[in-house]
Coordinates of C-alpha atoms and ligand atoms in Angstrom, one line a residue:
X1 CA 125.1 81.5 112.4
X2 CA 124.5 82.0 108.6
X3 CA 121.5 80.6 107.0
X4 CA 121.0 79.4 104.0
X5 CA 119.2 81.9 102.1
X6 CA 121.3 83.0 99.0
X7 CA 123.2 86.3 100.0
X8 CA 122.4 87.9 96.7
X9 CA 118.5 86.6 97.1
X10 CA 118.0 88.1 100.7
X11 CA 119.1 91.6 99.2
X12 CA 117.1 91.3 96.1
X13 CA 120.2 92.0 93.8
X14 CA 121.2 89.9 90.8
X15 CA 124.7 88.3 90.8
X16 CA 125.8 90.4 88.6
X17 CA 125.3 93.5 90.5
X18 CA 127.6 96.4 90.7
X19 CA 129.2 97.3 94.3
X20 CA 126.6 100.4 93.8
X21 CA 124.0 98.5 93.3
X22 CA 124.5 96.2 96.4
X23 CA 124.9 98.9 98.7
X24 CA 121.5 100.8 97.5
X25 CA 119.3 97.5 98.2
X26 CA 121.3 97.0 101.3
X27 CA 120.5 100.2 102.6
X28 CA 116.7 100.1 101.7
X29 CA 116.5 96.7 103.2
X30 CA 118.3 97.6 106.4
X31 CA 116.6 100.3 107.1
X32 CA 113.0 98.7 106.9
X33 CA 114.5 95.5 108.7
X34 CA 116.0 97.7 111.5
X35 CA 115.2 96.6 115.2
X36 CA 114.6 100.7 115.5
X37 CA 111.7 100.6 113.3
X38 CA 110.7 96.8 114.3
X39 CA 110.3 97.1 118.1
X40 CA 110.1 93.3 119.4
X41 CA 109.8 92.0 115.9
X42 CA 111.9 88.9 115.8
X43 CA 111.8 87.6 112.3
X44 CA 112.7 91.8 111.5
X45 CA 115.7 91.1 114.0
X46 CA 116.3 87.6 112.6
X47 CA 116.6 89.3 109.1
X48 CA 118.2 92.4 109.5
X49 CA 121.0 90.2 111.1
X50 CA 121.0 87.9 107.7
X51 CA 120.9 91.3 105.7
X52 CA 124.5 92.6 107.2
X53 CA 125.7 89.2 107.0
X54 CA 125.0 88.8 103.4
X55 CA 126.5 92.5 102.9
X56 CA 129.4 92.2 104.8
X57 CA 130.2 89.7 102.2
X58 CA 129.3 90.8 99.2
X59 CA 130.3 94.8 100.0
X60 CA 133.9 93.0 99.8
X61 CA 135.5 92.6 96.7
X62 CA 137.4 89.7 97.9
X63 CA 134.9 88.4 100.2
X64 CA 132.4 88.6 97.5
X65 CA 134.6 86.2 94.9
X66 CA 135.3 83.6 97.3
X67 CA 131.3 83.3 98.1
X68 CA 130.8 83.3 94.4
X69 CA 133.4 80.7 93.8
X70 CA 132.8 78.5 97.1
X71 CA 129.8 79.7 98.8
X72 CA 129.3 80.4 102.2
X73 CA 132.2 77.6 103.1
X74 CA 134.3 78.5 101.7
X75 CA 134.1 82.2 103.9
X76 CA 134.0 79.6 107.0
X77 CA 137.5 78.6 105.5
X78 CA 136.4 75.6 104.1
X79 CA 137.0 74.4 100.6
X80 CA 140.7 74.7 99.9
X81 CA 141.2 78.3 102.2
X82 CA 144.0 76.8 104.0
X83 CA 141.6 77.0 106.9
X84 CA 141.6 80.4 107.2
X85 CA 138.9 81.8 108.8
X86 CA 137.7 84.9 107.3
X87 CA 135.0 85.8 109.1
X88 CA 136.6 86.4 112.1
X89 CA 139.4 88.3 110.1
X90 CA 136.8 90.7 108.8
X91 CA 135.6 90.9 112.5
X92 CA 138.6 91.7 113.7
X93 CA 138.9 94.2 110.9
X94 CA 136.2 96.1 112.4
X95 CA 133.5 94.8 110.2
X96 CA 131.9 92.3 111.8
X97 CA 129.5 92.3 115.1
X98 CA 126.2 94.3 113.3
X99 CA 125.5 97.7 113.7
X100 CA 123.7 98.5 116.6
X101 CA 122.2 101.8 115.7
X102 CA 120.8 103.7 112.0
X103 CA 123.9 106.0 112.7
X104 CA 126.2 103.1 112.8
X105 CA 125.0 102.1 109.4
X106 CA 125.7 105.6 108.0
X107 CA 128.8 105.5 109.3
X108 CA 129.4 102.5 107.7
X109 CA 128.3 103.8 104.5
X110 CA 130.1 106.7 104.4
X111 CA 133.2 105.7 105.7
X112 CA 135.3 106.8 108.9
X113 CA 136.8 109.6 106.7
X114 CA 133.4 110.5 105.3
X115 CA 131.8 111.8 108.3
X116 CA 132.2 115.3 106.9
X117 CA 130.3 114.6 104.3
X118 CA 127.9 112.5 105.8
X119 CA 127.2 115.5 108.0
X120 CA 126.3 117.8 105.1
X121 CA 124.6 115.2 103.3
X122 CA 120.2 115.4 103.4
X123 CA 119.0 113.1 106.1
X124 CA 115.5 112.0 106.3
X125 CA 114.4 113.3 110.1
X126 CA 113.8 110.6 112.7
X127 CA 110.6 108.5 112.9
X128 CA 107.6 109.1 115.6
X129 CA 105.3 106.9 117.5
X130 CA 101.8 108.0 118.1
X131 CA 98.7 106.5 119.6
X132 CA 95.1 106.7 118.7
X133 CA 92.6 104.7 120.8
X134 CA 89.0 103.4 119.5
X135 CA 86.0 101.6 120.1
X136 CA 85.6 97.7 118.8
X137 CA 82.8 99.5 116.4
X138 CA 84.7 102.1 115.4
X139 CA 87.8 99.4 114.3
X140 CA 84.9 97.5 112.9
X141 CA 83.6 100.2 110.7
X142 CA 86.8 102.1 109.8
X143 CA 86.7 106.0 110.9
X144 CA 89.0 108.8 110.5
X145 CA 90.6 110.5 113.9
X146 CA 92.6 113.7 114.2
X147 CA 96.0 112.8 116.8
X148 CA 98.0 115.6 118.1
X149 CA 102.1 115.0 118.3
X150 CA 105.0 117.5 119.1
X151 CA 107.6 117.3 116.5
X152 CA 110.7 119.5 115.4
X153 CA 110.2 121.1 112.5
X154 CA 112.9 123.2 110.7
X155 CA 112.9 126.9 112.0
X156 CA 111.5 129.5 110.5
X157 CA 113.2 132.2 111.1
X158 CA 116.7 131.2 110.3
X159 CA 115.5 128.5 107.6
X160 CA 117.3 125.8 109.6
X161 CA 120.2 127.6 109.3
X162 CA 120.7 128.1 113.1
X163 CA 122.4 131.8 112.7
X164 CA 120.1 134.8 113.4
X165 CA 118.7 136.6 109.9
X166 CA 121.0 139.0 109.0
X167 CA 124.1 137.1 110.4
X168 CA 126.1 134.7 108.4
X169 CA 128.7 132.0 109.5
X170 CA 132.2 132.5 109.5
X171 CA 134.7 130.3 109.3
X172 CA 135.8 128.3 112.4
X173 CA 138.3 129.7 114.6
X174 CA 139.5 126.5 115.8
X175 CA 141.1 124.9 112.6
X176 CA 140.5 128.1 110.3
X177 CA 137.9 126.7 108.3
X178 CA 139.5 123.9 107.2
X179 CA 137.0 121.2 109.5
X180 CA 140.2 118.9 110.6
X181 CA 142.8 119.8 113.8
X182 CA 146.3 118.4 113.7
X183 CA 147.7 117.6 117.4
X184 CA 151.0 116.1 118.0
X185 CA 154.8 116.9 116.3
X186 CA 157.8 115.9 115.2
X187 CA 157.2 112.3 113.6
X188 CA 153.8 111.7 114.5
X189 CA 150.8 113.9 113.7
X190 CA 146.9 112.6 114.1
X191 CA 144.8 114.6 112.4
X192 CA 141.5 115.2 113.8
X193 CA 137.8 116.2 113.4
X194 CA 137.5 119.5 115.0
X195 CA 135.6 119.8 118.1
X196 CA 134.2 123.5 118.1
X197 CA 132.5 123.5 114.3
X198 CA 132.3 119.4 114.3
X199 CA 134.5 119.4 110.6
X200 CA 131.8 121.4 109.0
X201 CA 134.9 124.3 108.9
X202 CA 132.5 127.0 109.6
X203 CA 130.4 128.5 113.0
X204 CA 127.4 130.7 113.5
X205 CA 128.2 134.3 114.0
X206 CA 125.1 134.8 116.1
X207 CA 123.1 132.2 117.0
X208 CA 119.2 132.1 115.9
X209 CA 117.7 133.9 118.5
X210 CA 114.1 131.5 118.4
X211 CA 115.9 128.5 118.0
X212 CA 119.2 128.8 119.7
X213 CA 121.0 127.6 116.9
X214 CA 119.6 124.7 116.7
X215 CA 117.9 125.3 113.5
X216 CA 114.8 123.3 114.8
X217 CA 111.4 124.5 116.6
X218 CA 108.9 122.2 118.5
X219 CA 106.0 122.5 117.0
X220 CA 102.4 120.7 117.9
X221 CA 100.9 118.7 114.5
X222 CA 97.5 117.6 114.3
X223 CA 97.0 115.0 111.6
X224 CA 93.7 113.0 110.1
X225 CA 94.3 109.3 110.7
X226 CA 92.4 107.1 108.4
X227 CA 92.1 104.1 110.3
X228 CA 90.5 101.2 108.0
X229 CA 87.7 98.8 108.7
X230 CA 89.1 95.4 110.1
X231 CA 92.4 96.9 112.1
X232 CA 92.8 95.2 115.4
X233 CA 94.1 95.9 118.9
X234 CA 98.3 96.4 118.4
X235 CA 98.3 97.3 114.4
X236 CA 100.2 100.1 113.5
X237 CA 99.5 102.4 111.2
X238 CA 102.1 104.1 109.0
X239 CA 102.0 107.9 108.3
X240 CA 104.6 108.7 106.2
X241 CA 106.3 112.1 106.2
X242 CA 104.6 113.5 109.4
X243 CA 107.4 112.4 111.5
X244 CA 110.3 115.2 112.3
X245 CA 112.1 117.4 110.0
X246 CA 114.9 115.9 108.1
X247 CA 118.7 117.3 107.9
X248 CA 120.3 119.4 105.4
X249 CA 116.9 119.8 103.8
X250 CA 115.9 115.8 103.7
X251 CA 112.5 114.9 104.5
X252 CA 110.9 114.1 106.9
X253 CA 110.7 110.9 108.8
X254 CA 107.0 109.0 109.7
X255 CA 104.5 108.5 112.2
X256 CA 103.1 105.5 113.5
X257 CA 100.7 105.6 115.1
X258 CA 99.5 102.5 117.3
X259 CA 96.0 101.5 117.6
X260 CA 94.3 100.2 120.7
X261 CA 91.0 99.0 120.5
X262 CA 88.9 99.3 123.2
X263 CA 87.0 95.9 124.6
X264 CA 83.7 95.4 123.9
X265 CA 81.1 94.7 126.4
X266 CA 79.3 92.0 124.0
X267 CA 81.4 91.2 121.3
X268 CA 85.4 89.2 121.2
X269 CA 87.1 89.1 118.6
X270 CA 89.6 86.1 117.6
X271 CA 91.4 86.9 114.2
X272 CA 88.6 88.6 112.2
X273 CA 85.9 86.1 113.4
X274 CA 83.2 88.0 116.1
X275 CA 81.8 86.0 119.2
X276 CA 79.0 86.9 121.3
X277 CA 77.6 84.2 123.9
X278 CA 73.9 84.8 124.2
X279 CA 71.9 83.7 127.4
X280 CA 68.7 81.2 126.7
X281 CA 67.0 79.7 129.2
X282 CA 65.8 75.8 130.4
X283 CA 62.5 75.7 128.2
X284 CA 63.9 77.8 125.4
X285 CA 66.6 75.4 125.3
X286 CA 64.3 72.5 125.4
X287 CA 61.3 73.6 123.3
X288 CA 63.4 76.5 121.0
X289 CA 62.6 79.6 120.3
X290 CA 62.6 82.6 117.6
X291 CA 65.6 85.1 119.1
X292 CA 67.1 88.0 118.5
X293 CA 70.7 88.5 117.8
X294 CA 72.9 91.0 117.9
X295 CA 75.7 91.3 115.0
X296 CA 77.6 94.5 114.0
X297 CA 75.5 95.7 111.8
X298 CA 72.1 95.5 114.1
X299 CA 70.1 92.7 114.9
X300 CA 68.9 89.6 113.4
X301 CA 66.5 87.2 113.4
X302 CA 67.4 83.6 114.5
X303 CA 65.4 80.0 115.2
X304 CA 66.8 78.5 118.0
X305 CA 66.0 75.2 117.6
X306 CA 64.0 72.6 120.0
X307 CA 67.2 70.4 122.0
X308 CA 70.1 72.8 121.8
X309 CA 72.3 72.3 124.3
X310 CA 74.7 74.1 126.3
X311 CA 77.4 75.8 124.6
X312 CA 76.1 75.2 121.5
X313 CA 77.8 77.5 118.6
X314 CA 76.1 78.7 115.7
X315 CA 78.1 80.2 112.5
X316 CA 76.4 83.4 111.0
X317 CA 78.7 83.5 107.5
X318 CA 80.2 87.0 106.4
X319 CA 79.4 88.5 109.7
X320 CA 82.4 89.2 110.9
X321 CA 85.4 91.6 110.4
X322 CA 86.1 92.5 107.1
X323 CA 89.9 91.5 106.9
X324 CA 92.0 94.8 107.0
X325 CA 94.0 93.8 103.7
X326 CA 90.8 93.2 101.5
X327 CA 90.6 89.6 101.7
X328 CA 87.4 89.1 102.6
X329 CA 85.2 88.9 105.9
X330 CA 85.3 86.7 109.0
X331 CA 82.3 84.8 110.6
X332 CA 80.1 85.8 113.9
X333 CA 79.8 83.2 116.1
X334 CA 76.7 82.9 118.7
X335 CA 77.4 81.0 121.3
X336 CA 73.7 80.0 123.4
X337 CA 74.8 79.8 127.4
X338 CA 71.8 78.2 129.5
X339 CA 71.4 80.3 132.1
X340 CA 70.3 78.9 135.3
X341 CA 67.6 81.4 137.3
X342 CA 68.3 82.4 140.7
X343 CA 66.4 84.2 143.3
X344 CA 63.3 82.6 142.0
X345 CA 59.5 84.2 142.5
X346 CA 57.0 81.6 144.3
X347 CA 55.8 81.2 140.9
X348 CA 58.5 80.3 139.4
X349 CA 59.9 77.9 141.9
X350 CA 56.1 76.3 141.6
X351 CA 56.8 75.9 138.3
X352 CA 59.8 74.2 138.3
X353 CA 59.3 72.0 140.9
X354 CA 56.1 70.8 138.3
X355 CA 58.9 70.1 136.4
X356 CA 61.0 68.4 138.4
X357 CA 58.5 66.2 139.9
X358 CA 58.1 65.0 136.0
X359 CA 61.6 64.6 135.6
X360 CA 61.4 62.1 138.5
X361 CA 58.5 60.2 136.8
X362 CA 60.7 59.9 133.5
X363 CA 64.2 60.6 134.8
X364 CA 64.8 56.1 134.9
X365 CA 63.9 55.5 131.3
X366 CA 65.6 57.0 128.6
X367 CA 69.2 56.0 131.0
X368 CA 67.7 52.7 131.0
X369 CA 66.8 52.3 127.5
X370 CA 70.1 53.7 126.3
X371 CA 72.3 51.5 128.5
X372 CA 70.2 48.0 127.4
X373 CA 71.1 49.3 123.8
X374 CA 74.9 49.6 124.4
X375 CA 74.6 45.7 126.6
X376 CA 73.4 45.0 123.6
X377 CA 75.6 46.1 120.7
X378 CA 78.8 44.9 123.2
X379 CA 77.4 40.8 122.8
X380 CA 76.8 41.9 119.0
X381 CA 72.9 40.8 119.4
Ligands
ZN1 ZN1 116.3 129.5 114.0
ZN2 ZN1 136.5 124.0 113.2

């Protein structure tokens, strides 16, 4: 299951670090690796599995010494453990099997005991997922698009509070205040997080009459997206702080927003090269011609030249998309598809038939020619 990446290496820490240190880069990495934020990402999976792995070890004291000393065998119970297997004893120690949500890994960070304070602690507010749809010119060109989202934002009228201005809490009547109930007698006694404040020892008097005590609104955001010149169809783009209002006064989380970009009727687009298949006809084909093209930024002039055949592509340098990261532009390719007239006029069909009758005159010859050649070059003459 493991892979070989260093532990310390795939958190960014140096083997020296301190406990605190570990858990901090943990954290930041496992929150951008997180399946939540990486929806059908596998190599974000792939990793953010590796990134518990490696902290599972080295958030252990004892865990951590063993990996320095013996690697990652010596966890497997390799070199001289007396074959215990210590992964599966920090599994069964309720360590193991990944966290499956962001609240897990809070939980984790905090403690079982610590949910009290990880309840009054600032959260950032959850992330949100927008769309923005626009034209292959407009994600060609770059433009800037207002998108509308609900989101919760912290109420005004109780400050996020939740108790209606002018009221206050009071302390809960459930465990008095002190967050914890105690069930049970004599010998044993489990000691509890109380259900009717949720440990925070205290309960609105009079809940916010707008909110409901919830402390949060909907509210309807507009925001200016600045989409940039090169994004393709299934990007995302990240707006950072838009998202919904944080806990206990944290910030906000983020927006992405994902762009679709709308099919052209002339121009594909394959990485940040353009193609466009342009029609010719018989005698352009055969004689070539002076044509227009179309490109992105208007037409151009082009020689077709006298024998191009079917399918034949032509590279127009720098005429593509300009790549979304800066590094510099893709190509436009034409590609000149010989189209064959239907429905022809009496005029036309007199024409070609002028045509064809001199194709019949000349059609034995060059096939003739070409295949002596080859007889030829076979008996090495
Ligand atoms: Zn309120
Ligand atoms: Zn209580």
């Amino acid at each position: 299951m493991a892979g070989n990446q260093d532990y310390y290496e795939l958190l960014g820490v140096a083997k020296t670090a301190a406990p605190e240190e570990i858990k901090k880069a943990y954290k930041k990495m496992a929150m951008k690796y997180h399946p939540d934020r990486n929806p059908g990402d596998k190599d974000a999976e792939e990793k953010f599995k590796k990134i518990n792995e490696a902290y599972e070890v080295l958030s252990n004291p004892e865990k951590r010494q063993i990996y320095d000393q013996y690697g990652e065998d010596g966890l497997k119970g390799g070199a001289g453990m007396d074959g215990a297997d210590f992964s599966e004893m920090f599994k069964n120690a309720g360590f193991g099997g990944g966290f499956s949500n962001l609240g897990d890994i809070f939980d984790n960070m905090f403690g079982g005991g610590g949910r009290r304070r990880a309840r009054n602690m600032p959260q950032q507010g959850t992330d949100l997922v927008s769309k923005i749809v626009i034209t292959f010119k407009e994600s060609y060109s770059g433009i800037s698009k207002e998108i509308s989202f609900n989101r919760s934002s912290t109420c005004q009228f109780c400050n996020g509070s939740g108790a209606e201005p002018g009221s206050s809490r009071k302390a809960c009547p459930t465990c008095k205040g002190t967050g914890q109930v105690r069930s049970g007698n004599g010998f044993f006694s489990i000691s509890q997080t109380c259900p009717t404040c949720r440990g925070e020892g205290t309960i609105i008097e009079k809940p916010c009459t707008h909110c409901r005590g919830t402390g949060f609104l909907k509210e309807t955001k507009k925001v200016e997206v600045k989409v940039p010149a090169g994004i393709a169809d299934g990007m995302q783009i990240r707006v950072a702080g838009e998202g919904n209002a944080g806990l206990n006064g944290g910030p906000r989380g983020d927006v992405y927003v994902d762009v679709r970009v709308r099919e052209d009727e002339l121009f594909t687009r394959e990485g940040n090269d353009i193609f466009v298949e342009i029609p010719i006809t018989y005698s352009q084909a055969a004689l070539g011609d002076k044509i227009e093209v179309p490109t992105m930024d208007g037409p151009v002039d082009m020689t077709l030249p006298a024998g191009t055949q079917p399918n034949t592509k032509m590279r127009l340098k720098d005429k593509g998309f300009p790549d979304v990261h800066g590094r510099g532009k893709g190509a436009l390719y034409v590609i000149f598809k010989l189209e064959v007239p239907r429905n022809l006029s009496d005029a036309h069909k007199e024409a070609i038939q002028k045509l064809k009758e001199f194709e019949k005159e000349i059609r034995e010859r060059p096939t003739l020619k070409d295949y002596l050649d080859k007889i030829k070059k076979w008996f090495g003459k």
